[in-house]
Amino acid sequence: MKILSVNAGSSSLKFQMYEMPEEKVLISGVFERIGLDNSLYTIKINGEKIKKEANLSNHKDAVRILIEELLNNKVIKSLDEIKGVGHRVVHGGDRYAKSTIIDEDVIKTIDELSSLAPLHNPANLMGILAFKEEVPDATSVAVFDTAFHQTMPKESYLYAVPYEWFTKYGVRRYGFHGISHDYLTQTLKNVLKNDKPNLITCHLGNGGSITAVKEGLCFDTSLGFSPNAGLVMGTRCGDIDSAIIPYIMNKTDKSLEDVMNDLSKKSGYLGISGISSDSRDIEDGIKNNNERCILAQNLFVRRAIEYIAKYYVELGHVDAICFAGGIGENSISTREEILDGLKCLGIKVDEKANDVRGEFTLITKKDSSVPCYVIPTDEEVMIARDTYHFIEG
Ligand code: AMP
């Protein structure tokens, strides 16, 4: 059965088509600069990467071209072979603890939830509506980035603010990267042969989050009401004292919007190093003894250690820790520094095993108190799996 896994942004649309249940990728690609000048798309098929220019005035144009490419490349013979389209939706609020088939009510709810995710949900909806129109017979499924975190207890998700902020306005921790944390949890359940493991899953990319999983379910997570909480990230500050915001507004005459922009686009690795948001550039800077790069890395590592240590205590017992995301999968030194900082818990990194990028690997010694793994995450396949399950029942 052929299933499309889709991630629509405001000016982009990423896709991957799977043969299910084999989980074989038939074709993948990305449409970029939708609605802008010089729009283009890239497709990957049979190990070949093809880049083309195209006039993409909206998401529907992208979907139409995608269908043409599927037909021309003989991935499908006719449209009715596409049985399902799974969409990544960033915010499901507290309405969706699981993926759901998209009907008119779901579309309305995703739209209503746009006030919680103004940059993401409207873009996700554009993708959903374009596919609904161009591939009307396919089952359309929403897979939410917040859903995995809906099992958190109140003590994990409430902020100590006036209670009506929560009851009236939905102010609470939602958490994000849930599709990735779910994938990591499912993978570790299989690896450990344990259906109810206690885990700490670290998704460290340009955006980052760490999740505590208790008996197989999310118990706590570092991203919060917004995707700018918790860890130090590429350009986001993570946890800060809220009083900094009015203070900087007063000192600089910056608007609230400007300060919020600084906190999400000019902070993190970029803010501290003054050089780059990319961990590879930070690593290069450290090699050249750049003090600000050293400081940026130390802050990044220390914050990650703080969260892992906190979750270790909250969980009481941890069956495994894993690293995923661009940094988690590829930055050998970052993993080593984080695990070194946890050695008082009996965690012992195996330097040789840790010398790995992007491959499933056990990176701790046999006598480590907790086994730690590198796991390449795969959000696309999670979306395809959920979509397939709705169709197959
Ligand atoms: P993501 O958001 O998951 O795509 O991750 C992006 C981050 O992964 C960036 O900070 C990259 O610098 C980092 N990254 C990707 N490849 C490597 C690598 N080989 N070594 C260190 N960091 C990497």
Coordinates of C-alpha atoms and ligand atoms in Angstrom, one line a residue:
M1 CA 0.0 0.0 0.0
K2 CA 1.4 3.4 -0.9
I3 CA 1.3 6.1 1.7
L4 CA 2.6 9.7 1.6
S5 CA 4.2 11.3 4.6
V6 CA 4.0 15.1 4.4
N7 CA 5.5 18.0 6.4
A8 CA 4.2 21.3 5.1
G9 CA 5.8 24.6 6.2
S10 CA 4.7 28.1 5.2
S11 CA 6.8 28.1 2.0
S12 CA 7.9 24.5 1.8
L13 CA 6.5 21.0 1.5
K14 CA 8.6 17.9 2.3
F15 CA 7.3 14.5 1.3
Q16 CA 8.2 10.8 1.4
M17 CA 6.3 8.0 -0.2
Y18 CA 6.4 4.6 1.4
E19 CA 5.4 1.1 0.4
M20 CA 3.7 -0.1 3.6
P21 CA 3.9 -2.1 5.7
E22 CA 7.4 -2.8 4.4
E23 CA 8.3 0.9 5.2
K24 CA 10.3 1.1 1.9
V25 CA 10.9 4.6 0.7
L26 CA 9.9 4.9 -3.0
I27 CA 10.5 8.6 -3.5
S28 CA 11.2 11.6 -1.4
G29 CA 11.7 15.3 -1.9
V30 CA 11.1 18.9 -0.9
F31 CA 9.3 21.8 -2.6
E32 CA 10.9 25.1 -1.6
R33 CA 10.1 28.9 -1.8
I34 CA 6.4 28.2 -2.4
G35 CA 4.7 31.5 -3.1
L36 CA 8.0 33.3 -3.6
D37 CA 10.3 34.0 -6.6
N38 CA 12.7 31.3 -7.8
S39 CA 10.7 28.4 -6.4
L40 CA 12.2 24.9 -6.9
Y41 CA 11.9 21.3 -5.9
T42 CA 14.2 18.4 -5.4
I43 CA 13.3 14.8 -5.6
K44 CA 15.3 11.7 -4.6
I45 CA 14.5 8.4 -6.4
N46 CA 16.6 5.3 -7.0
G47 CA 19.6 6.9 -5.3
E48 CA 19.4 9.9 -7.7
K49 CA 18.8 13.5 -6.7
I50 CA 17.1 15.7 -9.2
K51 CA 16.6 19.5 -8.8
K52 CA 14.1 21.4 -10.9
E53 CA 12.7 25.0 -11.1
A54 CA 9.0 25.3 -11.1
N55 CA 6.3 28.0 -10.7
L56 CA 4.9 27.3 -7.2
S57 CA 2.4 30.0 -6.4
N58 CA 0.8 27.9 -3.6
H59 CA 0.8 24.5 -2.0
K60 CA -1.7 23.1 -4.5
D61 CA 0.8 23.8 -7.3
A62 CA 3.4 21.7 -5.4
V63 CA 0.9 18.9 -4.9
R64 CA 0.0 18.9 -8.6
I65 CA 3.7 18.7 -9.6
L66 CA 4.3 16.0 -7.0
I67 CA 1.5 13.9 -8.5
E68 CA 3.0 14.4 -12.0
E69 CA 6.4 13.3 -10.8
L70 CA 4.9 10.2 -9.1
L71 CA 3.2 9.3 -12.4
N72 CA 6.1 10.1 -14.7
N73 CA 8.6 8.2 -12.5
K74 CA 6.1 5.3 -12.5
V75 CA 6.0 5.3 -8.7
I76 CA 2.2 5.1 -9.2
K77 CA 0.1 4.2 -12.2
S78 CA -2.9 6.1 -11.2
L79 CA -3.9 8.5 -8.4
D80 CA -6.1 5.9 -6.6
E81 CA -2.9 4.0 -5.7
I82 CA -2.2 6.6 -3.0
K83 CA -4.3 5.2 -0.2
G84 CA -3.2 7.6 2.6
V85 CA -1.6 10.9 3.2
G86 CA -0.2 11.5 6.7
H87 CA 0.5 15.1 7.7
R88 CA 2.7 16.4 10.4
V89 CA 0.8 18.9 12.5
V90 CA 2.7 20.8 15.1
H91 CA 0.0 21.7 17.6
G92 CA -2.8 19.4 18.7
G93 CA -3.3 21.3 22.0
D94 CA -4.9 19.1 24.6
R95 CA -7.4 17.9 22.1
Y96 CA -5.4 15.2 20.5
A97 CA -3.4 12.6 22.4
K98 CA -3.2 10.5 19.3
S99 CA -3.2 10.8 15.5
T100 CA -6.6 11.3 13.9
I101 CA -8.3 11.0 10.6
I102 CA -8.8 14.5 9.2
D103 CA -12.5 15.5 8.7
E104 CA -14.1 18.9 8.7
D105 CA -14.2 19.1 12.5
V106 CA -10.4 18.3 12.8
I107 CA -9.7 20.9 10.2
K108 CA -11.6 23.4 12.3
T109 CA -9.8 22.4 15.5
I110 CA -6.4 22.6 13.9
D111 CA -7.3 26.1 12.7
E112 CA -8.6 27.1 16.2
L113 CA -5.3 25.9 17.7
S114 CA -3.4 28.3 15.4
S115 CA -3.4 30.8 18.3
L116 CA -1.0 28.4 20.1
A117 CA 1.2 27.8 17.0
P118 CA 0.7 30.8 14.7
L119 CA 3.7 30.0 12.6
H120 CA 3.0 26.3 12.1
N121 CA -0.6 25.2 12.2
P122 CA -1.8 27.5 9.4
A123 CA 1.1 26.2 7.2
N124 CA 0.3 22.6 8.1
L125 CA -3.4 23.3 7.2
M126 CA -2.4 24.6 3.7
G127 CA -0.7 21.2 3.0
I128 CA -3.7 19.3 4.3
L129 CA -6.2 21.3 2.2
A130 CA -4.1 21.0 -0.9
F131 CA -3.9 17.2 -0.7
K132 CA -7.6 17.0 0.2
E133 CA -8.4 18.8 -3.0
E134 CA -5.9 17.0 -5.3
V135 CA -6.0 13.5 -3.9
P136 CA -9.6 13.5 -2.5
D137 CA -9.9 9.7 -2.2
A138 CA -6.9 9.1 0.0
T139 CA -7.4 8.8 3.8
S140 CA -6.0 12.0 5.3
V141 CA -4.4 11.6 8.8
A142 CA -3.0 14.3 11.2
V143 CA 0.0 13.2 13.3
F144 CA 0.7 15.7 16.0
D145 CA 4.0 16.8 17.4
T146 CA 2.4 17.4 20.8
A147 CA 0.3 14.2 21.1
F148 CA 3.0 12.0 22.6
H149 CA 3.4 14.4 25.5
Q150 CA -0.3 14.3 26.5
T151 CA 0.3 11.6 29.1
M152 CA 2.3 14.0 31.3
P153 CA 0.9 14.4 34.8
K154 CA -0.3 17.9 35.9
E155 CA 2.8 18.4 38.0
S156 CA 4.9 18.1 34.9
Y157 CA 2.8 20.3 32.6
L158 CA 1.5 23.1 34.8
Y159 CA 3.3 26.4 35.3
A160 CA 3.0 28.0 38.8
V161 CA 1.0 30.9 37.4
P162 CA -2.6 32.0 38.2
Y163 CA -4.6 28.8 37.6
E164 CA -7.1 30.6 35.3
W165 CA -4.3 31.1 32.8
F166 CA -4.4 27.4 32.4
T167 CA -8.2 26.8 32.6
K168 CA -9.2 29.9 30.5
Y169 CA -6.3 30.3 28.1
G170 CA -4.6 26.9 27.9
V171 CA -1.3 28.1 29.4
R172 CA 0.6 24.9 30.1
R173 CA 3.5 22.8 28.9
Y174 CA 2.6 21.1 25.7
G175 CA 6.0 19.8 24.5
F176 CA 7.1 19.3 20.9
H177 CA 9.2 16.9 18.8
G178 CA 6.7 14.3 20.1
I179 CA 6.8 12.3 16.8
S180 CA 10.6 11.9 17.3
H181 CA 10.4 11.0 21.0
D182 CA 7.6 8.5 20.2
Y183 CA 9.9 6.9 17.5
L184 CA 12.8 6.7 19.9
T185 CA 10.6 5.2 22.6
Q186 CA 9.2 2.6 20.3
T187 CA 12.7 1.7 19.0
L188 CA 14.0 1.3 22.6
K189 CA 11.0 -0.8 23.6
N190 CA 12.1 -3.2 20.8
V191 CA 15.8 -3.0 21.7
L192 CA 15.2 -3.5 25.4
K193 CA 12.4 -6.0 24.8
N194 CA 10.5 -4.1 27.5
D195 CA 7.0 -2.7 26.8
K196 CA 7.1 -0.3 29.7
P197 CA 10.6 1.1 30.0
N198 CA 11.8 4.2 31.8
L199 CA 13.8 6.3 29.3
I200 CA 15.4 9.6 28.7
T201 CA 15.2 10.5 25.0
C202 CA 17.4 13.4 23.8
H203 CA 16.4 15.0 20.5
L204 CA 19.2 17.5 19.9
G205 CA 19.0 19.3 16.6
N206 CA 18.7 22.9 15.7
G207 CA 15.7 22.8 18.0
G208 CA 16.2 20.4 20.9
S209 CA 14.3 18.7 23.6
I210 CA 14.7 16.0 26.2
T211 CA 11.9 13.8 27.4
A212 CA 11.4 11.6 30.4
V213 CA 9.5 8.4 29.6
K214 CA 7.9 6.5 32.5
E215 CA 6.7 3.0 31.9
G216 CA 6.6 3.7 28.2
L217 CA 4.7 6.9 28.4
C218 CA 5.8 10.6 28.3
F219 CA 6.2 11.8 31.9
D220 CA 8.0 15.1 31.4
T221 CA 9.6 17.1 28.6
S222 CA 11.8 20.1 28.2
L223 CA 9.9 22.1 25.6
G224 CA 7.0 24.0 27.0
F225 CA 4.1 26.2 26.1
S226 CA 6.2 27.2 23.1
P227 CA 9.2 25.6 21.3
N228 CA 11.4 28.1 23.1
A229 CA 11.9 26.5 26.5
G230 CA 14.3 24.1 28.1
L231 CA 17.6 23.5 26.3
V232 CA 20.0 25.9 24.7
M233 CA 19.3 25.5 21.0
G234 CA 20.7 26.7 17.7
T235 CA 19.1 30.2 17.9
R236 CA 16.6 29.8 20.7
C237 CA 17.4 30.6 24.3
G238 CA 15.5 27.9 26.1
D239 CA 14.7 28.6 29.8
I240 CA 15.2 32.1 30.9
D241 CA 13.9 34.4 33.6
S242 CA 10.7 36.1 32.3
A243 CA 11.8 39.4 33.9
I244 CA 14.5 39.7 31.3
I245 CA 11.9 40.6 28.7
P246 CA 10.5 43.9 30.1
Y247 CA 14.0 44.8 31.3
I248 CA 15.5 44.6 27.8
M249 CA 12.5 46.4 26.4
N250 CA 13.1 49.3 28.7
K251 CA 16.8 49.4 28.2
T252 CA 16.8 49.2 24.4
D253 CA 13.5 50.6 23.3
K254 CA 13.0 47.3 21.5
S255 CA 9.3 46.2 20.9
L256 CA 8.0 43.0 22.5
E257 CA 8.1 41.5 19.0
D258 CA 11.8 42.4 18.6
V259 CA 12.8 41.0 21.9
M260 CA 10.8 37.8 21.2
N261 CA 12.6 37.6 17.9
D262 CA 16.0 38.0 19.6
L263 CA 15.1 35.2 22.0
S264 CA 14.1 32.8 19.2
K265 CA 16.3 33.8 16.3
K266 CA 19.4 35.4 17.8
S267 CA 20.0 33.4 21.0
G268 CA 21.3 29.9 21.8
Y269 CA 24.5 28.8 20.1
L270 CA 24.3 31.9 17.8
G271 CA 23.7 34.4 20.6
I272 CA 26.5 33.2 22.9
S273 CA 29.1 32.4 20.2
G274 CA 28.3 35.4 18.0
I275 CA 29.4 33.3 15.1
S276 CA 26.9 30.6 14.2
S277 CA 23.9 28.5 15.2
D278 CA 25.4 25.4 13.6
S279 CA 27.1 23.0 16.0
R280 CA 29.8 22.2 13.4
D281 CA 30.9 25.8 13.3
I282 CA 30.9 25.8 17.1
E283 CA 33.1 22.7 17.1
D284 CA 35.5 24.4 14.6
G285 CA 35.6 27.6 16.8
I286 CA 36.5 25.4 19.8
K287 CA 39.4 23.9 17.9
N288 CA 40.6 27.5 17.2
N289 CA 40.3 28.3 20.9
N290 CA 37.4 30.7 20.4
E291 CA 36.3 31.6 23.9
R292 CA 32.7 32.4 23.0
C293 CA 32.4 29.1 21.1
I294 CA 33.8 27.3 24.1
L295 CA 31.3 29.1 26.3
A296 CA 28.3 28.4 24.0
Q297 CA 29.2 24.7 24.0
N298 CA 29.6 24.6 27.8
L299 CA 26.2 26.2 28.2
F300 CA 24.6 23.8 25.8
V301 CA 26.1 20.8 27.5
R302 CA 25.4 21.9 31.0
R303 CA 21.7 22.6 30.3
A304 CA 21.4 19.1 28.7
I305 CA 23.1 17.5 31.8
E306 CA 20.7 19.5 34.1
Y307 CA 17.6 18.1 32.3
I308 CA 18.9 14.5 32.1
A309 CA 19.9 14.7 35.8
K310 CA 16.4 16.1 36.7
Y311 CA 14.6 13.4 34.8
Y312 CA 16.9 10.7 36.2
V313 CA 15.7 11.7 39.7
E314 CA 12.1 12.1 38.6
L315 CA 12.1 8.6 37.1
G316 CA 14.0 6.9 39.9
H317 CA 15.2 4.2 37.6
V318 CA 16.3 4.6 34.0
D319 CA 16.5 1.7 31.5
A320 CA 18.2 3.6 28.7
I321 CA 19.2 7.1 27.4
C322 CA 19.4 7.9 23.7
F323 CA 20.6 10.6 21.4
A324 CA 18.9 11.7 18.2
G325 CA 18.6 14.7 15.9
G326 CA 21.4 16.4 13.9
I327 CA 23.6 17.0 16.9
G328 CA 22.6 14.0 18.9
E329 CA 23.3 11.7 16.0
N330 CA 26.5 13.4 14.7
S331 CA 28.3 15.4 17.3
I332 CA 30.7 12.9 19.0
S333 CA 32.1 15.5 21.3
T334 CA 28.7 16.8 22.5
R335 CA 27.5 13.3 23.4
E336 CA 30.8 12.6 25.2
E337 CA 30.7 15.8 27.1
I338 CA 27.1 15.3 28.2
L339 CA 27.7 11.7 29.3
D340 CA 31.0 12.6 31.0
G341 CA 29.0 15.1 33.1
L342 CA 26.7 12.3 34.2
K343 CA 29.5 10.0 35.4
C344 CA 28.6 10.5 39.0
L345 CA 25.4 8.5 38.1
G346 CA 27.6 5.5 37.0
I347 CA 27.2 6.3 33.3
K348 CA 30.4 5.3 31.5
V349 CA 30.8 6.4 27.9
D350 CA 32.8 4.0 25.6
E351 CA 35.0 6.5 23.6
K352 CA 35.5 4.0 20.7
A353 CA 31.9 3.1 20.3
N354 CA 30.9 6.7 20.6
D355 CA 33.1 7.5 17.6
V356 CA 30.1 7.2 15.3
R357 CA 27.7 9.4 13.2
G358 CA 24.1 8.7 12.3
E359 CA 24.1 5.0 13.1
F360 CA 22.2 3.0 15.7
T361 CA 25.0 2.3 18.3
L362 CA 25.4 1.4 21.9
I363 CA 27.9 4.0 23.1
T364 CA 28.4 3.1 26.7
K365 CA 30.6 0.4 28.4
K366 CA 29.2 -2.9 29.6
D367 CA 29.4 -1.8 33.2
S368 CA 27.7 1.6 32.6
S369 CA 24.8 2.0 35.1
V370 CA 22.5 3.0 32.1
P371 CA 23.0 1.9 28.5
C372 CA 23.1 4.9 26.2
Y373 CA 22.4 4.7 22.4
V374 CA 22.6 6.8 19.3
I375 CA 19.4 6.3 17.4
P376 CA 18.8 8.0 14.0
T377 CA 15.3 9.4 14.4
D378 CA 12.7 8.9 11.7
E379 CA 9.6 11.1 12.0
E380 CA 8.5 10.5 8.5
V381 CA 8.1 6.7 9.0
M382 CA 6.1 7.4 12.2
I383 CA 3.7 9.5 10.2
A384 CA 3.4 6.7 7.5
R385 CA 2.9 4.0 10.2
D386 CA 0.1 5.9 11.9
T387 CA -1.6 6.6 8.6
Y388 CA -1.2 2.9 7.5
H389 CA -2.8 1.8 10.8
F390 CA -5.9 3.9 10.3
I391 CA -6.4 2.4 6.9
E392 CA -5.6 -1.2 7.8
G393 CA -7.4 -1.0 11.2
Ligands
AMP1 P1 18.5 19.1 12.8 O1 17.7 20.3 13.2 O2 18.1 17.8 13.5 O3 18.6 18.9 11.3 O4 20.0 19.3 13.3 C1 20.8 20.4 12.9 C2 22.0 20.5 13.7 O5 22.8 19.3 13.6 C3 23.0 21.6 13.4 O6 23.4 22.3 14.5 C4 24.1 20.9 12.7 O7 25.3 21.5 12.9 C5 24.2 19.6 13.5 N1 24.9 18.6 12.7 C6 24.6 18.0 11.6 N2 25.6 17.2 11.2 C7 26.6 17.3 12.1 C8 27.9 16.8 12.3 N3 28.5 15.9 11.4 N4 28.7 17.1 13.4 C9 28.2 18.0 14.3 N5 26.9 18.5 14.2 C10 26.2 18.2 13.1

